[in-house]
Coordinates of C-alpha atoms and ligand atoms in Angstrom, one line a residue:
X279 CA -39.5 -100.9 -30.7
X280 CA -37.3 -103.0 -29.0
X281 CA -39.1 -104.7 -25.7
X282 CA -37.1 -107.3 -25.1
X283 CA -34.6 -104.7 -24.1
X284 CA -37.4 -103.3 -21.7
X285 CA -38.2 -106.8 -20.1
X286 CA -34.4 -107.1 -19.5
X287 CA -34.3 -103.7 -17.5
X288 CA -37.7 -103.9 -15.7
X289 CA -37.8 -107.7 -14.4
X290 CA -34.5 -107.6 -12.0
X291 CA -36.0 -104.7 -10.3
X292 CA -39.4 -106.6 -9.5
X293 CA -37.8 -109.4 -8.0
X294 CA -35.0 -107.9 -6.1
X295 CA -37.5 -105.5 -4.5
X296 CA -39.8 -108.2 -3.6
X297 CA -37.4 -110.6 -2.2
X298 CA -37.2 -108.9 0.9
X299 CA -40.6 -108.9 2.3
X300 CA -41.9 -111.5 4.3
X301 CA -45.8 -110.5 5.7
X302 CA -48.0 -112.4 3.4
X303 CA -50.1 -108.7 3.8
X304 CA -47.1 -106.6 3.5
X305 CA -46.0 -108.7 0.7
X306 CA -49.3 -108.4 -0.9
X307 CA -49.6 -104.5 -0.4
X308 CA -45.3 -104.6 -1.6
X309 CA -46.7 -106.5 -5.1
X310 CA -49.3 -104.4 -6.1
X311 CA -47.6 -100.9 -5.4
X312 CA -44.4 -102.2 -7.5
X313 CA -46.3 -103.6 -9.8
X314 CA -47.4 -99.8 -10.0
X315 CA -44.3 -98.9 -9.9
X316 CA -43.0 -101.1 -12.6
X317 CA -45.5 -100.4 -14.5
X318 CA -44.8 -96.7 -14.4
X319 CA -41.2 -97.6 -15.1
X320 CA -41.7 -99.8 -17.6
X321 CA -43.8 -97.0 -20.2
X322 CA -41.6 -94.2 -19.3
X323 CA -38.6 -96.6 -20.6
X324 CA -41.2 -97.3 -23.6
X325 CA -41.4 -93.8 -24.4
X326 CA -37.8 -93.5 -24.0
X327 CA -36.8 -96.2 -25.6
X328 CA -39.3 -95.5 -28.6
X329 CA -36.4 -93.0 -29.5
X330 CA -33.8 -95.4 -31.5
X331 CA -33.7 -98.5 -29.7
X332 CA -30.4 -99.6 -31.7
X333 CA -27.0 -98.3 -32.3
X334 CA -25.2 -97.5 -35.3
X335 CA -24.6 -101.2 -37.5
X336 CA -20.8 -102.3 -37.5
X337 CA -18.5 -102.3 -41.0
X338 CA -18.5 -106.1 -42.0
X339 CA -15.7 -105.0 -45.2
X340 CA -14.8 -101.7 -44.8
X341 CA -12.1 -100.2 -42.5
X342 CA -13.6 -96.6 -42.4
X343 CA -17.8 -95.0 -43.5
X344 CA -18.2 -94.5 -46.8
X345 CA -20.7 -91.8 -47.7
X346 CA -21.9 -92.0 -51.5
X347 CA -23.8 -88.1 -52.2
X348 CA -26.3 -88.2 -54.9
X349 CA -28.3 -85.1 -56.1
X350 CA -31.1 -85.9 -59.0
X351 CA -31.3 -82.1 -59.7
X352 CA -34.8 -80.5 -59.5
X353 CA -35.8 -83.7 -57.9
X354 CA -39.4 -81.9 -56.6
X355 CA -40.4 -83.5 -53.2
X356 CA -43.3 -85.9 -53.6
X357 CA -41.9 -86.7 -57.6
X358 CA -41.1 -90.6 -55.7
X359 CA -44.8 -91.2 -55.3
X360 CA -45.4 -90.1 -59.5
X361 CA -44.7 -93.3 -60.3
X362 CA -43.5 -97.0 -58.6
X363 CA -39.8 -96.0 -57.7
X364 CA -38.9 -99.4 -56.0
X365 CA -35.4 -98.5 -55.6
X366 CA -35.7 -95.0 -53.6
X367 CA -38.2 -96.9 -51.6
X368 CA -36.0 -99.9 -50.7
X369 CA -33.6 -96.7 -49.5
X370 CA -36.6 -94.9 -47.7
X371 CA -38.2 -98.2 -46.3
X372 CA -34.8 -98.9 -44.7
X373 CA -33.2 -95.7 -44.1
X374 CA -34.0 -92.3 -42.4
X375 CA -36.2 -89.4 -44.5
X376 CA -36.9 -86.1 -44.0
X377 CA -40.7 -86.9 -44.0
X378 CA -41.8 -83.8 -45.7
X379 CA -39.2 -83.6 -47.9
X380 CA -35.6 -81.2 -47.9
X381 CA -35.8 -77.5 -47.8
X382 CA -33.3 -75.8 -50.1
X383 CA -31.2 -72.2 -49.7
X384 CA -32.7 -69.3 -51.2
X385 CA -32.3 -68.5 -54.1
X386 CA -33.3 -72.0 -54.5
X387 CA -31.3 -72.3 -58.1
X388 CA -28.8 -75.4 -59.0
X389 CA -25.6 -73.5 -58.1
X390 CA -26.1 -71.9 -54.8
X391 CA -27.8 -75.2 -53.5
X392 CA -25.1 -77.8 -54.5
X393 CA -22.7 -75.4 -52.6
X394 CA -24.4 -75.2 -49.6
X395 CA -24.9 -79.2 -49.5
X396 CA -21.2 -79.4 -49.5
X397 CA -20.2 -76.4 -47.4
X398 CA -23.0 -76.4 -44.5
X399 CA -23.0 -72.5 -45.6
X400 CA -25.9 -70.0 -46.8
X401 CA -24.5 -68.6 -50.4
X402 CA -23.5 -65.3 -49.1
X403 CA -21.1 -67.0 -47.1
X404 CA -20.1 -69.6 -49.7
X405 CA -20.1 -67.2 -52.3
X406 CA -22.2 -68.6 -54.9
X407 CA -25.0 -66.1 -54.8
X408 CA -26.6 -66.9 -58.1
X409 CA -26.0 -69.9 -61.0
X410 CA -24.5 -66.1 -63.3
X411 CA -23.3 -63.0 -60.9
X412 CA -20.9 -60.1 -61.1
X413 CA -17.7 -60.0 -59.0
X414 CA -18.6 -56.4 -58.1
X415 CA -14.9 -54.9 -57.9
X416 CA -13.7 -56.2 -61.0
X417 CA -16.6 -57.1 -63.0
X418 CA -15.3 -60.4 -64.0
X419 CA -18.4 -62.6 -64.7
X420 CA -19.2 -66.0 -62.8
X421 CA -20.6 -68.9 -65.1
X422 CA -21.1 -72.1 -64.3
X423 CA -18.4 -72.8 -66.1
X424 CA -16.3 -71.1 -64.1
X425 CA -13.4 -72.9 -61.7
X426 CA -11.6 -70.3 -60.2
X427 CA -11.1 -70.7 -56.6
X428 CA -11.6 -67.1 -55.9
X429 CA -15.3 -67.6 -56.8
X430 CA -16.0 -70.1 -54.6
X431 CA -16.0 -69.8 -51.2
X432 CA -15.8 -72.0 -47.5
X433 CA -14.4 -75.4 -47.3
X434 CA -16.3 -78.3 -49.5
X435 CA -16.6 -81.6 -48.1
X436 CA -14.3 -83.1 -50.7
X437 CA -11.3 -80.7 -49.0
X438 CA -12.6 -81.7 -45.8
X439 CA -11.8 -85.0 -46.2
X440 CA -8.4 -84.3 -47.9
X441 CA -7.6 -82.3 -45.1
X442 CA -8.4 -85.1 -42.3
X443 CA -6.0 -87.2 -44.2
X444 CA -8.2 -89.3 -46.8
X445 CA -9.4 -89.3 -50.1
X446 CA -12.9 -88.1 -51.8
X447 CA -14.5 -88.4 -55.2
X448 CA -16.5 -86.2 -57.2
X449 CA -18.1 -87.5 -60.3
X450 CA -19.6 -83.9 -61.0
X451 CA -20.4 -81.4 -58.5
X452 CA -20.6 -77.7 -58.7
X453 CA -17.6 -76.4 -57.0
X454 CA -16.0 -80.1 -57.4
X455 CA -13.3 -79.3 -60.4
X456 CA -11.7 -76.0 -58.4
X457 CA -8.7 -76.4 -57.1
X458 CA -8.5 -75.1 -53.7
X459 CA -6.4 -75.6 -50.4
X460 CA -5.6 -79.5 -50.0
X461 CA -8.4 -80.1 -53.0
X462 CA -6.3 -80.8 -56.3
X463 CA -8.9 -82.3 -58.4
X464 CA -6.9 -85.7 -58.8
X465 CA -7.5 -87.4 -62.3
X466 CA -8.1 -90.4 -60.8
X467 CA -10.9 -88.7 -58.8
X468 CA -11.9 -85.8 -59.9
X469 CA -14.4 -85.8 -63.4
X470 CA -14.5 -83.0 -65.6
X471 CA -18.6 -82.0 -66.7
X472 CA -19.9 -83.5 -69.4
X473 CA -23.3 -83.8 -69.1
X474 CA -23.0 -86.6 -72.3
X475 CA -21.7 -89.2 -69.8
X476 CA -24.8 -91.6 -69.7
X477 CA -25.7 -91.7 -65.9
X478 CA -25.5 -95.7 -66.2
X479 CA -21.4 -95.1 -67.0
X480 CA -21.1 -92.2 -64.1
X481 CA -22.5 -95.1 -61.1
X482 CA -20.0 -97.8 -62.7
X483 CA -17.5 -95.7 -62.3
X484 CA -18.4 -94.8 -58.6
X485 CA -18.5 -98.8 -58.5
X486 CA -15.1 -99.3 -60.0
X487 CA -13.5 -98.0 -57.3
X488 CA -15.0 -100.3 -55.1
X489 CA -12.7 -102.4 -56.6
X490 CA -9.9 -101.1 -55.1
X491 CA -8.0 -102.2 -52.3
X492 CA -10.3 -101.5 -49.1
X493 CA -7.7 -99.0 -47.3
X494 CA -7.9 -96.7 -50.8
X495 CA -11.7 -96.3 -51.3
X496 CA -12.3 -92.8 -51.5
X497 CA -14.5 -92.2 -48.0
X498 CA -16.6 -89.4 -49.9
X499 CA -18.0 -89.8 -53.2
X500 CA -20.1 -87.8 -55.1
X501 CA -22.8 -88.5 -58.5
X502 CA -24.9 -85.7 -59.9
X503 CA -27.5 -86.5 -62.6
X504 CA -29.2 -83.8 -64.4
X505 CA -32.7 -85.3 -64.4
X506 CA -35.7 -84.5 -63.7
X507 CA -34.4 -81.2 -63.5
X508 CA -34.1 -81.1 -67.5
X509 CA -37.7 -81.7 -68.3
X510 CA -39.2 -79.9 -65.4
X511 CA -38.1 -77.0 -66.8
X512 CA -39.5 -77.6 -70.6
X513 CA -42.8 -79.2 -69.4
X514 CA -43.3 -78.2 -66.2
X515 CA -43.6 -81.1 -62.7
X516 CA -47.1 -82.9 -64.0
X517 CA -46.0 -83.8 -67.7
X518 CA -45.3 -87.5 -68.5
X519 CA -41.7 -86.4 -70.0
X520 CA -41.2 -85.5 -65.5
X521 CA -42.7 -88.9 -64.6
X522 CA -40.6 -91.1 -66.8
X523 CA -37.4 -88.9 -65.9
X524 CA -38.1 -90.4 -62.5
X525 CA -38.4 -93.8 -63.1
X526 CA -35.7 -93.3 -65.1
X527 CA -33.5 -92.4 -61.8
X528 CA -35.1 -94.5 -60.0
X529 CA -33.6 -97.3 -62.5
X530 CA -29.9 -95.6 -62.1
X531 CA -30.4 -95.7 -58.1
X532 CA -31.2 -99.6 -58.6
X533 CA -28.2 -100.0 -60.5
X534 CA -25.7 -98.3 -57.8
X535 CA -27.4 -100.8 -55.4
X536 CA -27.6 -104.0 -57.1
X537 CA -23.5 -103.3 -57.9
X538 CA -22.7 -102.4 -54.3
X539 CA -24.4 -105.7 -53.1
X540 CA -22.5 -107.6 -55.8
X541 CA -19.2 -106.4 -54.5
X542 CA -20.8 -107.1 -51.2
X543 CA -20.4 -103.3 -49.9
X544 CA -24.2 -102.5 -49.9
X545 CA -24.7 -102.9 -45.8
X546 CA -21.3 -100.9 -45.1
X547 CA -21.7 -98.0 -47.6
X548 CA -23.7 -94.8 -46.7
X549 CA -25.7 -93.4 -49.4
X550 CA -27.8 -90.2 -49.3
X551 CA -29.8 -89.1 -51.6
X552 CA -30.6 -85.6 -52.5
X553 CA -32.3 -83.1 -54.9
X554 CA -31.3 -79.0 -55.3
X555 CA -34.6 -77.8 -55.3
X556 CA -38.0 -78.4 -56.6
X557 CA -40.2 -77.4 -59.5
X558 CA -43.2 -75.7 -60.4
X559 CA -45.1 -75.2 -63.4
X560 CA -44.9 -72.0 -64.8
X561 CA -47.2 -70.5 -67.9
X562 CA -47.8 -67.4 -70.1
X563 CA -50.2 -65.6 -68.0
X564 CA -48.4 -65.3 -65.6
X565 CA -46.1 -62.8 -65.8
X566 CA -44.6 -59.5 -64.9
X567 CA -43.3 -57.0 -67.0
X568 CA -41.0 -54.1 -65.9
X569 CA -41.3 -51.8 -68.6
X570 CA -45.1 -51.4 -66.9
X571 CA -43.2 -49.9 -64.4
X572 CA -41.6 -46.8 -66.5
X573 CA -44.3 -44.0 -65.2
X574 CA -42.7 -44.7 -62.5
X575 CA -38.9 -45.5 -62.7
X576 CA -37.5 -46.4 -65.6
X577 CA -35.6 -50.1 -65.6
X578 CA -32.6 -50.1 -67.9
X579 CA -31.9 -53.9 -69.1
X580 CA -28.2 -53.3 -68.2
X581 CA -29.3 -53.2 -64.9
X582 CA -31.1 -56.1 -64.3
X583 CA -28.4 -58.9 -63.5
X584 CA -31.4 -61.4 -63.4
X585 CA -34.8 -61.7 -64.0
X586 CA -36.4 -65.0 -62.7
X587 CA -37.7 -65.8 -60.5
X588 CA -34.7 -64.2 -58.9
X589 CA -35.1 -60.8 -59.5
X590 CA -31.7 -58.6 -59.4
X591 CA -31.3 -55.5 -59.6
X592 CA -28.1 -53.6 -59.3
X593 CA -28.9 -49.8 -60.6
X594 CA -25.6 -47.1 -61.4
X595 CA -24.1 -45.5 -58.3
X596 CA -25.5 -42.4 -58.9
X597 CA -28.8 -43.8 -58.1
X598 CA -30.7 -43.8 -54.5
X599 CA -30.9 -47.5 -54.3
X600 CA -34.0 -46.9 -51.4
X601 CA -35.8 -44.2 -53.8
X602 CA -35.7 -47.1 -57.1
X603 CA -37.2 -50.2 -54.7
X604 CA -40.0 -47.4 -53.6
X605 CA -40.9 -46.5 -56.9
X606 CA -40.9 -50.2 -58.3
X607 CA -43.4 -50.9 -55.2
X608 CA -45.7 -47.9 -55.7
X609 CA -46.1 -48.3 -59.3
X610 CA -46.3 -52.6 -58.7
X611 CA -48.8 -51.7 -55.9
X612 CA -50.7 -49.2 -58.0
X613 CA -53.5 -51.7 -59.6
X614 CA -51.9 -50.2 -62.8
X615 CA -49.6 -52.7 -63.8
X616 CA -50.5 -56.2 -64.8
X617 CA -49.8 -58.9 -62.2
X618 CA -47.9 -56.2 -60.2
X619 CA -49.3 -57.4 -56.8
X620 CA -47.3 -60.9 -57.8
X621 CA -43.9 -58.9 -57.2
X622 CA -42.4 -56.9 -54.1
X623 CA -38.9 -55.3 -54.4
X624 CA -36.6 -55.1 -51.9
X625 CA -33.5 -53.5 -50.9
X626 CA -31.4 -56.5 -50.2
X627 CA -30.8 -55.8 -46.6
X628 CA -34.6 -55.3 -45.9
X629 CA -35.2 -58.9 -46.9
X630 CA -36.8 -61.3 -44.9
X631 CA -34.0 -62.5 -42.4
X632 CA -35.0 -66.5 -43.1
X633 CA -33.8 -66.0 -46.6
X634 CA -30.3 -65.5 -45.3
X635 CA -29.5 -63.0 -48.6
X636 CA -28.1 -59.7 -47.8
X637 CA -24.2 -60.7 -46.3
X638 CA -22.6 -60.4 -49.1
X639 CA -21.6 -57.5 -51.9
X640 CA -21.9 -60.0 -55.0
X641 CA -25.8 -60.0 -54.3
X642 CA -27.3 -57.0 -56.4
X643 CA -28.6 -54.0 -53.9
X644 CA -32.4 -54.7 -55.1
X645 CA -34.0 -57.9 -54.7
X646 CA -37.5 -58.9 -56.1
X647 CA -39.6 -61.9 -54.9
X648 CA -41.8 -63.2 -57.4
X649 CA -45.4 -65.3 -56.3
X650 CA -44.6 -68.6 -56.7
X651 CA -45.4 -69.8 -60.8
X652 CA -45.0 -66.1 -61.6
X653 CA -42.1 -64.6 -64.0
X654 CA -40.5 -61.5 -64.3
X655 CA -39.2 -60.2 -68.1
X656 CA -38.3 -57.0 -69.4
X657 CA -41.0 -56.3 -72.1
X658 CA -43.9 -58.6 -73.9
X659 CA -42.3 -60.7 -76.4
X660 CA -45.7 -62.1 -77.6
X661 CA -43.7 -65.7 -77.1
X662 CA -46.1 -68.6 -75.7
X663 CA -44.7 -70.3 -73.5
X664 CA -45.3 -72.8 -70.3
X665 CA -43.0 -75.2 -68.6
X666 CA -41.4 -74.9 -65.1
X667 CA -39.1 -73.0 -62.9
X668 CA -37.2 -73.0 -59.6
X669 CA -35.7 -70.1 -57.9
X670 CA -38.4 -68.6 -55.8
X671 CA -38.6 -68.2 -52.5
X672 CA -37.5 -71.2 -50.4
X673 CA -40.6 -71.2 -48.0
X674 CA -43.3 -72.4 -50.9
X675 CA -43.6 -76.5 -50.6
X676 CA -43.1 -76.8 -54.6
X677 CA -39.2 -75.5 -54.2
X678 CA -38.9 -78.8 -51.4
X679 CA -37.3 -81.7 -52.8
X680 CA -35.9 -85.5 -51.3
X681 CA -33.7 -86.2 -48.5
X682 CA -33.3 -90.2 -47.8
X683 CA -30.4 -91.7 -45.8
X684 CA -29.6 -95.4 -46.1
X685 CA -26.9 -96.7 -44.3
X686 CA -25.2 -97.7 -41.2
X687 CA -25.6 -95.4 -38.7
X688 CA -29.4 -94.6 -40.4
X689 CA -32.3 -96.0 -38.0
X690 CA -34.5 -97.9 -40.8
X691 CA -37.6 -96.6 -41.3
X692 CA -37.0 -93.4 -39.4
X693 CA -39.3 -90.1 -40.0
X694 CA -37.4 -87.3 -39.3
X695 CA -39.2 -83.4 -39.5
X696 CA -37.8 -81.5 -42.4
X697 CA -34.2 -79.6 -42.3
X698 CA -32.3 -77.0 -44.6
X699 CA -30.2 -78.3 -46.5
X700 CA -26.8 -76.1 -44.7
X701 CA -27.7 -79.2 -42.0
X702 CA -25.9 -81.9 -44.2
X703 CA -22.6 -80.8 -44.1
X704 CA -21.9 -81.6 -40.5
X705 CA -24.1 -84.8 -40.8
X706 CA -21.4 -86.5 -43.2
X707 CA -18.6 -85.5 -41.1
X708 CA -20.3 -86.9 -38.3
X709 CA -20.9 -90.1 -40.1
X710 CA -17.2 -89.8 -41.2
X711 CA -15.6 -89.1 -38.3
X712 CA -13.7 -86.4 -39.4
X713 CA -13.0 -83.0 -38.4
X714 CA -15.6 -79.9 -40.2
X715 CA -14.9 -76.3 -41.0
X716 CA -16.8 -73.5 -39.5
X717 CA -20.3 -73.7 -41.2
X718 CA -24.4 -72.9 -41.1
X719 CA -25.6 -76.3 -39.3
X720 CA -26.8 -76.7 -35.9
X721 CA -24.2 -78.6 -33.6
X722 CA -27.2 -81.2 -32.3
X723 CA -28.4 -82.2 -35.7
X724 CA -26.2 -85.2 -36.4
X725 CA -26.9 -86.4 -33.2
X726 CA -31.1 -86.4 -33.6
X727 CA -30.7 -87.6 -36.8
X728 CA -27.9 -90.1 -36.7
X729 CA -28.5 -93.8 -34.6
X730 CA -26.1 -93.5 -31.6
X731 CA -22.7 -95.2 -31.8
X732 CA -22.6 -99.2 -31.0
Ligands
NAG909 C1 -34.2 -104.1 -45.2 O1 -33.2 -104.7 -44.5 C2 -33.5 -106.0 -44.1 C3 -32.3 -106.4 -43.2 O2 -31.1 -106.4 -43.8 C4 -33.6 -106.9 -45.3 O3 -33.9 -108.2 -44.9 C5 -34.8 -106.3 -46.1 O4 -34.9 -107.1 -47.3 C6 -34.5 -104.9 -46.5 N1 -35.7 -104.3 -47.1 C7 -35.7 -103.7 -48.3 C8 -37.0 -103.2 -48.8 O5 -34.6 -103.6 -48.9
NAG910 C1 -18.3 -86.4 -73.2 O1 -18.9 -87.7 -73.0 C2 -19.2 -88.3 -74.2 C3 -19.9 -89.6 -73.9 O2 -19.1 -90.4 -73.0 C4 -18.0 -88.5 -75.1 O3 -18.3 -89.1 -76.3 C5 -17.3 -87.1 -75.3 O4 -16.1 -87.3 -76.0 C6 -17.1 -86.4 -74.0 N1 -16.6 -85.1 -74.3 C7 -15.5 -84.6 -73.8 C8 -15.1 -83.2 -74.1 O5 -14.7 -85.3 -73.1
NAG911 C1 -26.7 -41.2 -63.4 O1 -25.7 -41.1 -64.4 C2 -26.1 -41.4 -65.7 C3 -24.9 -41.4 -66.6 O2 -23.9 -40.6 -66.2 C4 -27.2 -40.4 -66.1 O3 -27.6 -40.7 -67.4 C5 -28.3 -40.4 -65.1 O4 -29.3 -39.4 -65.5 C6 -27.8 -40.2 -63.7 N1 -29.0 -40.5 -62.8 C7 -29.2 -39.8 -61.7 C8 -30.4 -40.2 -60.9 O5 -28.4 -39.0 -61.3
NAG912 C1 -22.8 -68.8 -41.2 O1 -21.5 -69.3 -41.1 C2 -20.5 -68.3 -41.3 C3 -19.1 -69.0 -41.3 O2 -18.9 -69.7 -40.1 C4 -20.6 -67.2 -40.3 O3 -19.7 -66.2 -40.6 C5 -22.0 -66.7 -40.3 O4 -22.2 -65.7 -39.3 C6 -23.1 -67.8 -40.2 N1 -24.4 -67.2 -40.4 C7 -25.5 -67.7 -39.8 C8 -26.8 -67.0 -40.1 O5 -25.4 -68.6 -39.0
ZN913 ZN1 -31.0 -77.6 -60.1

């Protein structure tokens, strides 16, 4: 709060206004009511001015924002209070958070998230529906090894900023390696996945070109690290193997810092730090099988383009898709079928609108949502087995993870509610000044989120 600022605006009107009275009484009477008056004034510019009281910071080094992307896959919202994380907190304590963390796209997997960072768009729109799908007209098969541009969909922020004349780089990104409209993966900076590249070599590298000459740093960088993604899933968000992932991070986040305040860039550079998704624990009894379901309608494995927690379904043509979803809900409804009341089936298009999941034809026609911690498989395998999972329904809180802007044109300190994840696609344009494609974030985000310019 800023009241020097509010002393500079009040006090001129005070003593203008009482300059021109000259009754001792009337003077008297004149005092007291502005004195009301200013004192009216003076808290409705206190509530006003409780908004940000400062404008954006100016560039000391550089000629143009720099924006520095980070995503610690399956990063859970709340993992940054497991442990001391010093680092994320010098970003939080002086930067902007979304206070109660990040809220992914559904299906809330690694693929379809990444995307939607970088395009602003919900997956039907972007195209990457699912981390493995089906092109449905020529049955070609989408990996995540696959780099086609045909796949991938809507204009990444790495082509953005090609196409408003500078340059980006990605070290690792979904989508990052495909060539597409002014995007040509550049070898100078564009890396090719290898998840063997220890994390402390991918943020030198983002350093090194810090080192360049000021008018060719990249504007738009990218980093991706695998953890705590990796052991969420084998031990689930509360083991150790989780906790020391994070400080782990939280060591590789203190690196990128301490080398960007060595090069002296740390005040000008813009970093935002992100997760995918969250995490929760997942365990052997809790699970659904759909061969339980066969009194009622037999599920062949070949039809069942994913199990878990994303349950997809895409049945022969010479099927009612609408007569399969209502006989997988009577017999999951039926009290019949272990854990069935954990799992509702719909057709795609009956889907809760939130989930923004129908608009496309690479999403399977039948759509299960699993409670959240529950699995779907095909038979019992008699395998033990706990650990974690993602994927479920965007709305539960365990599928939230981090959003923390440091930087700039980031208020420090600032609380803001939390956001989808579509939302940050316009907000680096706006901190970059550049021009963005068409895309799934509101128009007045940037602006309640960003500090206004100086
Ligand atoms: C926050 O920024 C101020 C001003 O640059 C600096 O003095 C302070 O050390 C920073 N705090 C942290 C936790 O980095
Ligand atoms: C992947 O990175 C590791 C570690 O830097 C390296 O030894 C290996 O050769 C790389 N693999 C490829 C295919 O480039
Ligand atoms: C659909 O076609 C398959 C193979 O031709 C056949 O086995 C199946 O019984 C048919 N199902 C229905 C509901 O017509
Ligand atoms: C998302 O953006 C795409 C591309 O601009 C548009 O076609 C679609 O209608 C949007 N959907 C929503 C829910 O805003
Ligand atoms: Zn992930």
């Amino acid at each position: 709060m800023d009241t020097k600022q509010v002393e500079e605006v009040s006090t001129p009107f005070i003593t203008s206004s009482t300059s021109h009275s000259n009754k001792p009484t009337l003077l008297l009477k004149l005092i007291t009511s502005m004195s009301l008056i200013s004192a009216i004034i003076f808290s409705l510019l206190f509530f006003s001015l409780s908004e940000p009281t400062t404008t954006s910071r100016p560039l000391k080094k550089l000629p143009h924002p720099v924006v520095i992307l980070i995503s610690s896959d399956g990063f859970r919202f709340g993992y940054q209070f497991k442990t001391p994380t010093p680092n994320i907190h010098r970003l939080i304590t002086n930067g902007t958070e979304a206070i109660t963390g990040l809220i992914p796209v559904f299906p809330t997997l690694t693929f379809p998230n990444h995307y939607s960072i970088v395009t602003g768009l919900y997956p039907p729109h972007h195209g990457i529906i699912n981390n493995f799908f089906y092109d449905p007209i020529t049955g070609d098969k989408f990996t995540m090894a696959s780099h086609q541009s045909k796949w991938w969909l809507g204009q990444p922020l790495w082509e953005t900023v090609v196409n408003n004349g500078l340059s980006a780089a990605t070290y690792f990104w979904p989508g990052s390696e495909v060539i597409k409209g002014s995007w040509t993966c550049p070898d100078e900076f564009c890396k090719h996945y290898n998840g063997s590249v220890h994390f402390e070599d991918r943020v030198d590298s983002v350093l090194d070109y810090f080192d360049l000459p000021v008018d060719q740093i990249p504007v738009f960088m990218t980093l991706y690290f695998e953890d705590p993604d990796h052991q969420g899933h084998q031990v689930g968000p509360d083991d150790d193997e989780v906790t020391q992932a994070v400080s782990r991070i939280d060591g590789i986040i203190g690196r990128l810092i301490n080398g960007l305040e060595k090069k002296g860039f740390f005040d000008d550079v813009t970093i935002i730090m992100v997760g995918d998704h969250g995490m929760v624990a997942t365990c052997d009894q809790k699970l659904v099988f759909l061969d339980d379901l066969a009194s009622w309608v037999e599920i062949k494995t070949n039809w069942v383009h994913s199990y878990t927690p994303l349950l997809a379904i895409w049945p022969p043509s010479n099927y009612s898709y609408a007569d399969v979803v209502a006989k997988m809900n009577e017999g999951l409804s039926s009290g019949k079928v272990e854990n069935g009341n954990k799992l509702k089936v719909f057709l795609k298009e009956d889907l809760p609108e939130r989930l923004h999941y129908a608009d496309s034809d690479r999403i399977p026609p039948i759509i299960g949502l699993v409670h959240e911690g529950y699995k779907v498989e095909q038979s019992r395998t008699g395998n033990k087995e706990c650990g974690g999972a993602h994927g479920y329904d965007n709305e539960f809180f365990s599928m939230r993870t981090i959003f923390i802007g440091h930087g700039p044109q980031f208020a420090r300190g600032k609380k803001v509610p939390s956001f989808e994840n579509v939302e940050i696609y316009n907000l680096i344009t706006s901190i970059l000044n550049i021009k963005g494609a068409p895309n799934n974030g509101s128009d007045s985000f940037s602006q309640s989120v960003l500090l206004p310019n100086a």
